DNA sequence: CTCCTTATTGATACAATGTTTCAATAAGGA
DNA sequence: TCCTTATTGAAACATTGTATCAATAAGGAG
């Protein structure tokens, strides 16, 4: 879903097409990485566009409610947001994170736990929607030090 | 490893057995859940024991460096710490988190991805130390609403 | 195009977690 | 008991996030 489609959807739902909404959506459509609210704020400030942090949070909350963005929260630094459809390959994350230098790689590959998720649904009673799989360890560079 | 064993280990390594260290270690030995630095601070304040937050962080960093505590960081609220040996079954986390109400359950069971981790070590070059596996979905209660 | 209503904004104040600095303190060996 | 210095903790600050409320601007009505 691109910039104009999202604006149109908001308009249809009766939301006003304000500067705050348009600018935050623009940033999200042009960045495929996860961004924190303050990251978005900083990017806008660099363009000399001033949108209050409070409003940025409100736009992100709205987009989340409408299922247009998904958020992740791991490590320090708070919640980070990414537009639905901007994930590289998988909806869920398979990550490789260096415990020394913090380098992060999105590990792309066959999801190895689809079966497990299904099994767990039966034993736990949870209706499972997604999962995260994250590996932590020393990246090749950090092993040499 | 219990309270006295940890103190003895610190003493052997040349660390002074200070009030801050003894009190934080005491709290960690008597609580098997993950605790944040401020949680520990609050528990101590309730007992009218005043240890600066800075010192609590320093004790936790030290214990982490010595591999006596392990920390987790997910959801809001920052890093949380737990004594090694206080995990119910597994060293690493397998969690079930309700995307509606936030309920979290530590899912205990055979780790299904030990093989995968080993395979990934070869293909990625990372020296993998641990992993997280987290499932998100609706808990039984939230499904009824 | 202008006016009006009100949804939306953003400044401000506040909260929670975390780090840096540095003078004061206390641990523990002499 | 004294001395050295490892350790502490108050204070100032940084980052992420939320509550409040007066001011503003979006967009429909006329
Ligand atoms: Mn950030
Ligand atoms: Mn807490
Ligand atoms: Zn690394
Ligand atoms: Zn639930």
Short mmCIF file of C-alpha atoms in Angstrom, two decimals, chain A residues 7 12 33 39 45 59 71 78 107 117 119 127 132 137 145:
data_model
loop_
_atom_site.label_atom_id
_atom_site.label_comp_id
_atom_site.label_asym_id
_atom_site.label_seq_id
_atom_site.Cartn_x
_atom_site.Cartn_y
_atom_site.Cartn_z
CA UNK A 7 -4.28 8.73 2.63
CA UNK A 12 -12.68 7.24 3.57
CA UNK A 33 13.49 -0.32 8.26
CA UNK A 39 13.67 8.58 14.62
CA UNK A 45 13.48 17.95 11.71
CA UNK A 59 -0.36 8.95 14.05
CA UNK A 71 5.69 -2.54 15.61
CA UNK A 78 11.68 1.60 22.68
CA UNK A 107 17.91 -13.83 8.55
CA UNK A 117 3.41 -23.20 16.12
CA UNK A 119 1.23 -27.94 17.73
CA UNK A 127 -4.62 -18.61 18.77
CA UNK A 132 9.79 -14.08 16.57
CA UNK A 137 25.90 -14.49 19.41
CA UNK A 145 38.97 -9.38 18.66
#
